[in-house]
Amino acid sequence: MTDAAHRTPVIRLAPAKLNLSLAVVGRRADGFHDLHSVFVPLALADRLSLAPAGAGGPEWADTLHVSGFDPGPDADNLVLRGITAARAAVGQGPGRPGTPPLAARLEKHIPVAAGLGGGSSDGAAALDGALEAWGAADVLDASARSRAAASIGSDVPFFLVGRPALVEGRGEWVTPLGGVHGHPGVLLVTPSVVVRTPDVFSVFDASRAIGDGSVRMTSAHLAQELGNGLSATDLLARAGVLAAANDLLPAAILVAPGLVALRRALTRVLGRPIGLSGSGPTLWTLYPSLGEAQAAAAVVETAVDDGTIPTIGEGPPTIIATTIRTGDEGPAT
Ligand code: C5P
């Protein structure tokens, strides 16, 4: 490890993601599902800082301090699991850098367990940041990093790429795409209902809801278009098709029936198609710019306050306006 690596905390921004399409193409022997999904990173991001911990006693270990949204036990684990996966991948031996414990600080800005990939993104940021903190960034090539990321969770390899991508398999096959030109706005509405990803996949299996292939076709078409780069205007023109392009939507609705009323009310109030990100419960809609997404957020806040939009779950929804990261902004650090 270099002296500089000792002194300066490593900072990583861990962006949220949106699934513009999500086709479930099959169930695997290992219990996971093969997907065909276009993921885009968002400007909305958590902030992770990693610094080598001071030498301590026998309890000397990686530590995590979290502020902002309460991450729950799973998100905690993903930062610590990211560091642990990085340590395992670097390994030990002559010529290998040391991997001393790290003190991690995480500012949570991404709603937790929301279908926005926050925990997975934190895990990827922890993996990448730990390697840098140890001066070990050159020890792992891209495929070793990606394997380490996949060991943390299905969505984690995507977050190493930092730009729109086609995600296949369980999440381990990530093909970077040309992306979106411009910065389309996104409105995110995350209701306060618990929707656990394994439950959505279980209900999906139980209802034998393998789609009719139309979502797969939409996803393949979108991946092809984004491969060449798509303008924000062209993306907006596809908003209606994309809002319906999620094979997990029927299962998420069975897990959280209130999503039907919320989605219907948002459609009515905003006059736009409303999609579900991942396994939910976050609902989203696209705008030409951040300013228009912010104006829509204000409209939704008023409608929640006056009861036009129903509150489902434990309290009011979290409403966030952000933009799609095109991938040309440079790394999210
Ligand atoms: O990999 P991760 O821990 O994020 O996955 C959470 C759960 O989601 C898995 O235990 C599995 O039930 C389900 N899953 C799946 N197929 C995927 C991704 C997740 O069945 N491609």
mmCIF file of C-alpha atoms and ligand atoms in Angstrom:
data_model
loop_
_atom_site.group_PDB
_atom_site.id
_atom_site.type_symbol
_atom_site.label_atom_id
_atom_site.label_comp_id
_atom_site.label_asym_id
_atom_site.label_seq_id
_atom_site.Cartn_x
_atom_site.Cartn_y
_atom_site.Cartn_z
ATOM 1 C CA MET A 1 0.000 0.000 0.000
ATOM 2 C CA THR A 2 1.269 3.496 -0.794
ATOM 3 C CA ASP A 3 1.574 6.282 1.750
ATOM 4 C CA ALA A 4 -1.049 8.264 -0.196
ATOM 5 C CA ALA A 5 -3.457 5.345 0.123
ATOM 6 C CA HIS A 6 -2.919 5.463 3.915
ATOM 7 C CA ARG A 7 -3.653 9.173 4.200
ATOM 8 C CA THR A 8 -6.619 10.010 1.989
ATOM 9 C CA PRO A 9 -10.072 8.475 2.387
ATOM 10 C CA VAL A 10 -11.353 6.990 -0.851
ATOM 11 C CA ILE A 11 -14.703 8.488 -1.912
ATOM 12 C CA ARG A 12 -17.153 6.742 -4.214
ATOM 13 C CA LEU A 13 -20.589 7.837 -5.426
ATOM 14 C CA ALA A 14 -22.831 4.787 -5.683
ATOM 15 C CA PRO A 15 -25.614 5.571 -8.185
ATOM 16 C CA ALA A 16 -29.135 4.182 -8.157
ATOM 17 C CA LYS A 17 -30.381 2.252 -11.196
ATOM 18 C CA LEU A 18 -33.580 2.025 -13.143
ATOM 19 C CA ASN A 19 -34.654 -0.964 -15.227
ATOM 20 C CA LEU A 20 -36.021 0.499 -18.461
ATOM 21 C CA SER A 21 -36.956 -3.069 -19.400
ATOM 22 C CA LEU A 22 -36.947 -6.302 -17.414
ATOM 23 C CA ALA A 23 -37.735 -9.635 -19.065
ATOM 24 C CA VAL A 24 -37.564 -12.860 -17.063
ATOM 25 C CA VAL A 25 -36.449 -15.414 -19.624
ATOM 26 C CA GLY A 26 -36.200 -18.537 -17.478
ATOM 27 C CA ARG A 27 -35.669 -20.179 -14.120
ATOM 28 C CA ARG A 28 -32.266 -21.681 -13.432
ATOM 29 C CA ALA A 29 -31.229 -24.815 -11.604
ATOM 30 C CA ASP A 30 -29.602 -22.650 -8.904
ATOM 31 C CA GLY A 31 -32.991 -21.052 -8.092
ATOM 32 C CA PHE A 32 -32.137 -17.710 -9.684
ATOM 33 C CA HIS A 33 -33.772 -16.417 -12.862
ATOM 34 C CA ASP A 34 -32.186 -15.528 -16.162
ATOM 35 C CA LEU A 35 -32.989 -11.961 -17.087
ATOM 36 C CA HIS A 36 -32.775 -9.714 -20.128
ATOM 37 C CA SER A 37 -32.846 -6.169 -18.782
ATOM 38 C CA VAL A 38 -31.691 -2.709 -19.789
ATOM 39 C CA PHE A 39 -30.268 -0.964 -16.719
ATOM 40 C CA VAL A 40 -29.480 2.751 -16.601
ATOM 41 C CA PRO A 41 -27.615 4.476 -13.740
ATOM 42 C CA LEU A 42 -29.177 7.575 -12.192
ATOM 43 C CA ALA A 43 -27.675 10.791 -10.861
ATOM 44 C CA LEU A 44 -29.297 9.919 -7.500
ATOM 45 C CA ALA A 45 -26.446 8.321 -5.540
ATOM 46 C CA ASP A 46 -25.234 7.234 -2.117
ATOM 47 C CA ARG A 47 -21.819 8.501 -1.005
ATOM 48 C CA LEU A 48 -19.306 6.061 0.433
ATOM 49 C CA SER A 49 -16.025 6.968 2.078
ATOM 50 C CA LEU A 50 -13.417 4.363 2.999
ATOM 51 C CA ALA A 51 -10.369 4.965 5.144
ATOM 52 C CA PRO A 52 -7.883 2.526 6.634
ATOM 53 C CA ALA A 53 -8.945 1.910 10.248
ATOM 54 C CA GLY A 54 -6.501 2.704 13.036
ATOM 55 C CA ALA A 55 -4.706 -0.355 14.387
ATOM 56 C CA GLY A 56 -6.709 -1.943 17.169
ATOM 57 C CA GLY A 57 -6.885 -4.995 19.374
ATOM 58 C CA PRO A 58 -8.176 -8.463 18.590
ATOM 59 C CA GLU A 59 -11.524 -6.951 17.501
ATOM 60 C CA TRP A 60 -9.803 -4.987 14.732
ATOM 61 C CA ALA A 61 -12.314 -5.281 11.879
ATOM 62 C CA ASP A 62 -14.021 -3.394 9.063
ATOM 63 C CA THR A 63 -16.594 -0.952 10.429
ATOM 64 C CA LEU A 64 -19.579 0.831 8.871
ATOM 65 C CA HIS A 65 -21.332 4.024 9.938
ATOM 66 C CA VAL A 66 -24.523 4.940 8.061
ATOM 67 C CA SER A 67 -26.423 8.240 7.851
ATOM 68 C CA GLY A 68 -29.486 9.246 5.822
ATOM 69 C CA PHE A 69 -32.125 6.637 4.940
ATOM 70 C CA ASP A 70 -32.111 3.741 7.373
ATOM 71 C CA PRO A 71 -30.485 1.025 5.294
ATOM 72 C CA GLY A 72 -31.705 -2.001 7.243
ATOM 73 C CA PRO A 73 -29.491 -5.007 7.869
ATOM 74 C CA ASP A 74 -29.113 -6.083 4.227
ATOM 75 C CA ALA A 75 -27.600 -2.827 2.967
ATOM 76 C CA ASP A 76 -25.160 -2.823 5.892
ATOM 77 C CA ASN A 77 -24.025 -6.200 4.785
ATOM 78 C CA LEU A 78 -23.497 -5.202 1.189
ATOM 79 C CA VAL A 79 -20.863 -2.560 2.035
ATOM 80 C CA LEU A 80 -19.097 -4.922 4.402
ATOM 81 C CA ARG A 81 -19.535 -7.804 1.957
ATOM 82 C CA GLY A 82 -18.024 -5.640 -0.790
ATOM 83 C CA ILE A 83 -14.921 -5.045 1.309
ATOM 84 C CA THR A 84 -14.755 -8.727 2.248
ATOM 85 C CA ALA A 85 -15.102 -9.800 -1.394
ATOM 86 C CA ALA A 86 -12.331 -7.388 -2.387
ATOM 87 C CA ARG A 87 -10.073 -8.786 0.346
ATOM 88 C CA ALA A 88 -10.738 -12.363 -0.758
ATOM 89 C CA ALA A 89 -10.082 -11.494 -4.404
ATOM 90 C CA VAL A 90 -6.791 -9.759 -3.638
ATOM 91 C CA GLY A 91 -5.733 -12.761 -1.579
ATOM 92 C CA GLN A 92 -2.486 -13.062 0.287
ATOM 93 C CA GLY A 93 0.974 -13.969 -0.718
ATOM 94 C CA PRO A 94 4.309 -12.574 -1.732
ATOM 95 C CA GLY A 95 3.956 -9.349 -3.679
ATOM 96 C CA ARG A 96 0.265 -8.928 -2.774
ATOM 97 C CA PRO A 97 -0.702 -5.626 -1.129
ATOM 98 C CA GLY A 98 -1.930 -5.727 2.449
ATOM 99 C CA THR A 99 -5.694 -5.513 3.036
ATOM 100 C CA PRO A 100 -6.048 -3.977 6.522
ATOM 101 C CA PRO A 101 -9.508 -3.235 7.991
ATOM 102 C CA LEU A 102 -11.367 -0.229 6.617
ATOM 103 C CA ALA A 103 -13.640 2.289 8.315
ATOM 104 C CA ALA A 104 -16.594 2.898 5.960
ATOM 105 C CA ARG A 105 -19.014 5.832 6.105
ATOM 106 C CA LEU A 106 -22.141 5.629 3.978
ATOM 107 C CA GLU A 107 -24.548 8.506 3.290
ATOM 108 C CA LYS A 108 -27.786 6.893 2.091
ATOM 109 C CA HIS A 109 -29.695 9.037 -0.396
ATOM 110 C CA ILE A 110 -31.244 6.133 -2.326
ATOM 111 C CA PRO A 111 -34.429 4.686 -0.802
ATOM 112 C CA VAL A 112 -33.735 1.240 0.653
ATOM 113 C CA ALA A 113 -35.188 -2.027 -0.698
ATOM 114 C CA ALA A 114 -36.905 0.014 -3.378
ATOM 115 C CA GLY A 115 -35.940 -1.711 -6.650
ATOM 116 C CA LEU A 116 -33.371 1.023 -7.239
ATOM 117 C CA GLY A 117 -30.286 -1.118 -6.603
ATOM 118 C CA GLY A 118 -28.964 1.061 -3.778
ATOM 119 C CA GLY A 119 -27.551 -1.779 -1.687
ATOM 120 C CA SER A 120 -25.986 -3.456 -4.731
ATOM 121 C CA SER A 121 -24.451 -0.168 -5.809
ATOM 122 C CA ASP A 122 -23.027 0.347 -2.325
ATOM 123 C CA GLY A 123 -21.512 -3.146 -2.564
ATOM 124 C CA ALA A 124 -19.878 -2.371 -5.917
ATOM 125 C CA ALA A 125 -18.571 0.957 -4.624
ATOM 126 C CA ALA A 126 -17.155 -0.787 -1.558
ATOM 127 C CA LEU A 127 -15.424 -3.419 -3.707
ATOM 128 C CA ASP A 128 -13.915 -0.827 -6.033
ATOM 129 C CA GLY A 129 -13.080 1.640 -3.264
ATOM 130 C CA ALA A 130 -11.458 -0.988 -1.027
ATOM 131 C CA LEU A 131 -9.115 -2.006 -3.849
ATOM 132 C CA GLU A 132 -8.071 1.607 -4.255
ATOM 133 C CA ALA A 133 -7.697 2.175 -0.498
ATOM 134 C CA TRP A 134 -5.267 -0.760 -0.378
ATOM 135 C CA GLY A 135 -3.386 0.348 -3.484
ATOM 136 C CA ALA A 136 -4.600 -2.917 -5.060
ATOM 137 C CA ALA A 137 -6.553 -1.560 -8.038
ATOM 138 C CA ASP A 138 -4.160 -3.213 -10.498
ATOM 139 C CA VAL A 139 -4.264 -6.626 -8.856
ATOM 140 C CA LEU A 140 -7.645 -7.600 -10.358
ATOM 141 C CA ASP A 141 -8.453 -7.493 -14.064
ATOM 142 C CA ALA A 142 -11.994 -6.609 -15.221
ATOM 143 C CA SER A 143 -13.247 -10.179 -15.229
ATOM 144 C CA ALA A 144 -11.872 -10.926 -11.736
ATOM 145 C CA ARG A 145 -13.571 -7.755 -10.478
ATOM 146 C CA SER A 146 -16.816 -8.760 -12.109
ATOM 147 C CA ARG A 147 -16.646 -12.246 -10.547
ATOM 148 C CA ALA A 148 -16.004 -10.699 -7.134
ATOM 149 C CA ALA A 149 -18.967 -8.351 -7.718
ATOM 150 C CA ALA A 150 -21.276 -11.243 -8.680
ATOM 151 C CA SER A 151 -20.369 -12.975 -5.407
ATOM 152 C CA ILE A 152 -21.875 -9.978 -3.530
ATOM 153 C CA GLY A 153 -25.250 -9.975 -5.344
ATOM 154 C CA SER A 154 -26.917 -10.349 -8.733
ATOM 155 C CA ASP A 155 -27.117 -6.639 -9.595
ATOM 156 C CA VAL A 156 -23.618 -5.746 -8.403
ATOM 157 C CA PRO A 157 -21.562 -6.360 -11.611
ATOM 158 C CA PHE A 158 -23.679 -3.749 -13.442
ATOM 159 C CA PHE A 159 -22.528 -1.046 -11.030
ATOM 160 C CA LEU A 160 -18.879 -1.585 -11.939
ATOM 161 C CA VAL A 161 -19.677 -0.465 -15.492
ATOM 162 C CA GLY A 162 -21.022 3.004 -14.688
ATOM 163 C CA ARG A 163 -23.125 3.462 -17.821
ATOM 164 C CA PRO A 164 -26.319 2.114 -19.408
ATOM 165 C CA ALA A 165 -25.966 -1.602 -20.048
ATOM 166 C CA LEU A 166 -27.745 -4.764 -21.110
ATOM 167 C CA VAL A 167 -27.770 -7.132 -18.128
ATOM 168 C CA GLU A 168 -28.270 -10.852 -18.753
ATOM 169 C CA GLY A 169 -28.027 -14.151 -16.929
ATOM 170 C CA ARG A 170 -28.562 -13.731 -13.218
ATOM 171 C CA GLY A 171 -26.895 -10.333 -13.601
ATOM 172 C CA GLU A 172 -23.368 -11.495 -14.327
ATOM 173 C CA TRP A 173 -23.345 -10.699 -18.061
ATOM 174 C CA VAL A 174 -23.120 -6.949 -18.528
ATOM 175 C CA THR A 175 -22.809 -5.383 -21.973
ATOM 176 C CA PRO A 176 -22.199 -1.611 -21.925
ATOM 177 C CA LEU A 177 -24.491 0.325 -24.272
ATOM 178 C CA GLY A 178 -24.004 3.623 -26.097
ATOM 179 C CA GLY A 179 -26.699 5.018 -23.852
ATOM 180 C CA VAL A 180 -28.860 8.100 -23.883
ATOM 181 C CA HIS A 181 -27.768 11.431 -25.323
ATOM 182 C CA GLY A 182 -28.905 14.284 -23.085
ATOM 183 C CA HIS A 183 -30.121 13.964 -19.524
ATOM 184 C CA PRO A 184 -33.741 12.825 -19.393
ATOM 185 C CA GLY A 185 -35.439 13.547 -16.088
ATOM 186 C CA VAL A 186 -36.872 10.755 -13.975
ATOM 187 C CA LEU A 187 -39.516 10.998 -11.274
ATOM 188 C CA LEU A 188 -39.289 8.231 -8.665
ATOM 189 C CA VAL A 189 -42.131 7.481 -6.267
ATOM 190 C CA THR A 190 -41.257 4.889 -3.631
ATOM 191 C CA PRO A 191 -44.212 3.876 -1.445
ATOM 192 C CA SER A 192 -43.560 2.810 2.142
ATOM 193 C CA VAL A 193 -44.434 -0.813 1.549
ATOM 194 C CA VAL A 194 -42.084 -3.745 1.992
ATOM 195 C CA VAL A 195 -41.556 -5.653 -1.245
ATOM 196 C CA ARG A 196 -38.799 -8.251 -0.876
ATOM 197 C CA THR A 197 -37.172 -9.364 -4.126
ATOM 198 C CA PRO A 198 -37.187 -13.107 -3.243
ATOM 199 C CA ASP A 199 -40.942 -12.869 -2.516
ATOM 200 C CA VAL A 200 -41.613 -11.314 -5.920
ATOM 201 C CA PHE A 201 -39.649 -14.036 -7.700
ATOM 202 C CA SER A 202 -41.442 -16.738 -5.641
ATOM 203 C CA VAL A 203 -44.843 -15.340 -6.568
ATOM 204 C CA PHE A 204 -43.656 -15.060 -10.156
ATOM 205 C CA ASP A 205 -42.763 -18.775 -10.115
ATOM 206 C CA ALA A 206 -45.962 -19.807 -8.356
ATOM 207 C CA SER A 207 -48.107 -17.936 -10.874
ATOM 208 C CA ARG A 208 -46.104 -19.471 -13.730
ATOM 209 C CA ALA A 209 -45.977 -15.972 -15.092
ATOM 210 C CA ILE A 210 -43.213 -16.463 -17.656
ATOM 211 C CA GLY A 211 -44.261 -13.748 -20.053
ATOM 212 C CA ASP A 212 -45.508 -14.189 -23.579
ATOM 213 C CA GLY A 213 -42.174 -12.971 -24.906
ATOM 214 C CA SER A 214 -43.344 -9.444 -25.649
ATOM 215 C CA VAL A 215 -41.263 -7.892 -22.846
ATOM 216 C CA ARG A 216 -38.244 -9.860 -24.064
ATOM 217 C CA MET A 217 -38.771 -8.445 -27.545
ATOM 218 C CA THR A 218 -39.137 -4.900 -26.224
ATOM 219 C CA SER A 219 -35.986 -5.352 -24.144
ATOM 220 C CA ALA A 220 -33.985 -6.704 -27.079
ATOM 221 C CA HIS A 221 -35.169 -3.853 -29.282
ATOM 222 C CA LEU A 222 -34.307 -1.238 -26.663
ATOM 223 C CA ALA A 223 -30.847 -2.748 -26.085
ATOM 224 C CA GLN A 224 -30.205 -2.586 -29.808
ATOM 225 C CA GLU A 225 -31.317 1.041 -30.012
ATOM 226 C CA LEU A 226 -29.351 2.089 -26.923
ATOM 227 C CA GLY A 227 -26.335 0.251 -28.281
ATOM 228 C CA ASN A 228 -26.032 2.944 -30.890
ATOM 229 C CA GLY A 229 -27.055 5.743 -28.535
ATOM 230 C CA LEU A 230 -30.591 7.107 -28.360
ATOM 231 C CA SER A 231 -31.633 10.735 -27.963
ATOM 232 C CA ALA A 232 -33.661 11.729 -24.903
ATOM 233 C CA THR A 233 -36.539 12.624 -27.241
ATOM 234 C CA ASP A 234 -36.524 9.156 -28.808
ATOM 235 C CA LEU A 235 -36.373 7.542 -25.382
ATOM 236 C CA LEU A 236 -39.381 9.614 -24.258
ATOM 237 C CA ALA A 237 -41.261 8.515 -27.381
ATOM 238 C CA ARG A 238 -40.924 4.913 -26.145
ATOM 239 C CA ALA A 239 -42.062 5.704 -22.577
ATOM 240 C CA GLY A 240 -45.412 3.926 -22.892
ATOM 241 C CA VAL A 241 -43.883 0.678 -24.159
ATOM 242 C CA LEU A 242 -41.103 0.779 -21.550
ATOM 243 C CA ALA A 243 -43.504 1.410 -18.661
ATOM 244 C CA ALA A 244 -45.169 -1.917 -19.524
ATOM 245 C CA ALA A 245 -41.897 -3.788 -20.143
ATOM 246 C CA ASN A 246 -41.433 -5.453 -16.760
ATOM 247 C CA ASP A 247 -42.312 -9.136 -16.377
ATOM 248 C CA LEU A 248 -42.192 -8.779 -12.580
ATOM 249 C CA LEU A 249 -45.006 -6.189 -12.423
ATOM 250 C CA PRO A 250 -47.896 -8.701 -11.980
ATOM 251 C CA ALA A 251 -45.984 -10.535 -9.225
ATOM 252 C CA ALA A 252 -45.034 -7.290 -7.457
ATOM 253 C CA ILE A 253 -48.723 -6.317 -7.486
ATOM 254 C CA LEU A 254 -49.650 -9.636 -5.872
ATOM 255 C CA VAL A 255 -47.057 -8.961 -3.135
ATOM 256 C CA ALA A 256 -48.166 -5.327 -2.672
ATOM 257 C CA PRO A 257 -51.727 -4.907 -4.044
ATOM 258 C CA GLY A 258 -51.747 -1.197 -3.156
ATOM 259 C CA LEU A 259 -49.396 -0.592 -6.079
ATOM 260 C CA VAL A 260 -52.384 -0.838 -8.449
ATOM 261 C CA ALA A 261 -54.174 2.154 -6.906
ATOM 262 C CA LEU A 262 -50.962 4.148 -6.587
ATOM 263 C CA ARG A 263 -49.954 3.516 -10.192
ATOM 264 C CA ARG A 264 -53.421 4.364 -11.444
ATOM 265 C CA ALA A 265 -53.518 7.607 -9.434
ATOM 266 C CA LEU A 266 -50.052 8.645 -10.679
ATOM 267 C CA THR A 267 -51.106 7.975 -14.263
ATOM 268 C CA ARG A 268 -54.204 10.102 -13.756
ATOM 269 C CA VAL A 269 -52.432 12.988 -11.996
ATOM 270 C CA LEU A 270 -49.364 13.101 -14.269
ATOM 271 C CA GLY A 271 -50.977 11.952 -17.524
ATOM 272 C CA ARG A 272 -47.964 9.762 -18.282
ATOM 273 C CA PRO A 273 -47.168 6.049 -18.380
ATOM 274 C CA ILE A 274 -45.811 4.753 -15.057
ATOM 275 C CA GLY A 275 -43.298 1.891 -14.829
ATOM 276 C CA LEU A 276 -42.029 -0.314 -11.995
ATOM 277 C CA SER A 277 -38.282 -0.523 -11.375
ATOM 278 C CA GLY A 278 -36.934 -4.032 -10.829
ATOM 279 C CA SER A 279 -39.074 -5.963 -8.374
ATOM 280 C CA GLY A 280 -40.396 -2.665 -6.964
ATOM 281 C CA PRO A 281 -41.934 -1.013 -5.177
ATOM 282 C CA THR A 282 -40.552 2.187 -6.827
ATOM 283 C CA LEU A 283 -42.703 3.560 -9.651
ATOM 284 C CA TRP A 284 -41.108 5.821 -12.247
ATOM 285 C CA THR A 285 -41.864 8.050 -15.170
ATOM 286 C CA LEU A 286 -39.610 9.873 -17.636
ATOM 287 C CA TYR A 287 -39.391 13.590 -18.463
ATOM 288 C CA PRO A 288 -37.382 15.549 -21.038
ATOM 289 C CA SER A 289 -35.356 17.298 -18.311
ATOM 290 C CA LEU A 290 -34.612 17.414 -14.592
ATOM 291 C CA GLY A 291 -36.633 20.639 -14.287
ATOM 292 C CA GLU A 292 -39.771 18.958 -15.615
ATOM 293 C CA ALA A 293 -39.261 15.961 -13.307
ATOM 294 C CA GLN A 294 -38.904 18.373 -10.358
ATOM 295 C CA ALA A 295 -42.134 20.144 -11.334
ATOM 296 C CA ALA A 296 -43.879 16.756 -11.478
ATOM 297 C CA ALA A 297 -42.480 15.883 -8.035
ATOM 298 C CA ALA A 298 -44.113 19.015 -6.637
ATOM 299 C CA VAL A 299 -47.431 18.040 -8.254
ATOM 300 C CA VAL A 300 -47.241 14.553 -6.719
ATOM 301 C CA GLU A 301 -46.370 15.961 -3.281
ATOM 302 C CA THR A 302 -49.459 18.177 -3.376
ATOM 303 C CA ALA A 303 -51.634 15.291 -4.572
ATOM 304 C CA VAL A 304 -50.344 13.060 -1.757
ATOM 305 C CA ASP A 305 -51.054 15.826 0.767
ATOM 306 C CA ASP A 306 -54.625 16.377 -0.421
ATOM 307 C CA GLY A 307 -55.354 12.647 -0.766
ATOM 308 C CA THR A 308 -55.737 12.609 -4.565
ATOM 309 C CA ILE A 309 -52.902 10.091 -4.570
ATOM 310 C CA PRO A 310 -53.528 7.379 -1.961
ATOM 311 C CA THR A 311 -50.956 6.659 0.706
ATOM 312 C CA ILE A 312 -50.205 2.953 0.719
ATOM 313 C CA GLY A 313 -48.197 1.241 3.427
ATOM 314 C CA GLU A 314 -46.752 2.826 6.521
ATOM 315 C CA GLY A 315 -46.682 6.499 5.508
ATOM 316 C CA PRO A 316 -46.242 8.897 2.613
ATOM 317 C CA PRO A 317 -44.092 7.836 -0.333
ATOM 318 C CA THR A 318 -40.558 9.090 -0.957
ATOM 319 C CA ILE A 319 -40.655 11.351 -4.029
ATOM 320 C CA ILE A 320 -37.395 12.082 -5.863
ATOM 321 C CA ALA A 321 -36.616 13.872 -9.132
ATOM 322 C CA THR A 322 -33.318 12.916 -10.769
ATOM 323 C CA THR A 323 -31.777 12.250 -14.193
ATOM 324 C CA ILE A 324 -30.426 9.306 -16.142
ATOM 325 C CA ARG A 325 -26.634 9.203 -16.175
ATOM 326 C CA THR A 326 -25.573 8.825 -19.758
ATOM 327 C CA GLY A 327 -22.202 7.294 -18.965
ATOM 328 C CA ASP A 328 -20.302 10.156 -20.597
ATOM 329 C CA GLU A 329 -19.966 12.144 -17.356
ATOM 330 C CA GLY A 330 -16.935 10.097 -16.311
ATOM 331 C CA PRO A 331 -16.751 7.763 -13.322
ATOM 332 C CA ALA A 332 -19.197 8.357 -10.478
ATOM 333 C CA THR A 333 -16.511 9.335 -7.979
HETATM 334 O O1 C5P B 1 -28.566 -11.779 -5.833
HETATM 335 P P1 C5P B 1 -29.489 -11.106 -4.895
HETATM 336 O O2 C5P B 1 -29.120 -11.378 -3.448
HETATM 337 O O3 C5P B 1 -29.662 -9.660 -5.153
HETATM 338 O O4 C5P B 1 -30.908 -11.754 -5.119
HETATM 339 C C1 C5P B 1 -31.942 -11.669 -4.190
HETATM 340 C C2 C5P B 1 -32.996 -12.723 -4.503
HETATM 341 O O5 C5P B 1 -33.682 -12.380 -5.693
HETATM 342 C C3 C5P B 1 -32.453 -14.096 -4.752
HETATM 343 O O6 C5P B 1 -32.350 -14.839 -3.564
HETATM 344 C C4 C5P B 1 -33.486 -14.702 -5.681
HETATM 345 O O7 C5P B 1 -34.600 -15.137 -4.933
HETATM 346 C C5 C5P B 1 -33.964 -13.526 -6.482
HETATM 347 N N1 C5P B 1 -33.311 -13.361 -7.796
HETATM 348 C C6 C5P B 1 -33.591 -14.248 -8.818
HETATM 349 N N2 C5P B 1 -33.007 -14.085 -10.047
HETATM 350 C C7 C5P B 1 -32.182 -13.051 -10.272
HETATM 351 C C8 C5P B 1 -31.891 -12.124 -9.252
HETATM 352 C C9 C5P B 1 -32.483 -12.311 -8.016
HETATM 353 O O8 C5P B 1 -34.347 -15.204 -8.622
HETATM 354 N N3 C5P B 1 -31.648 -12.893 -11.498
#
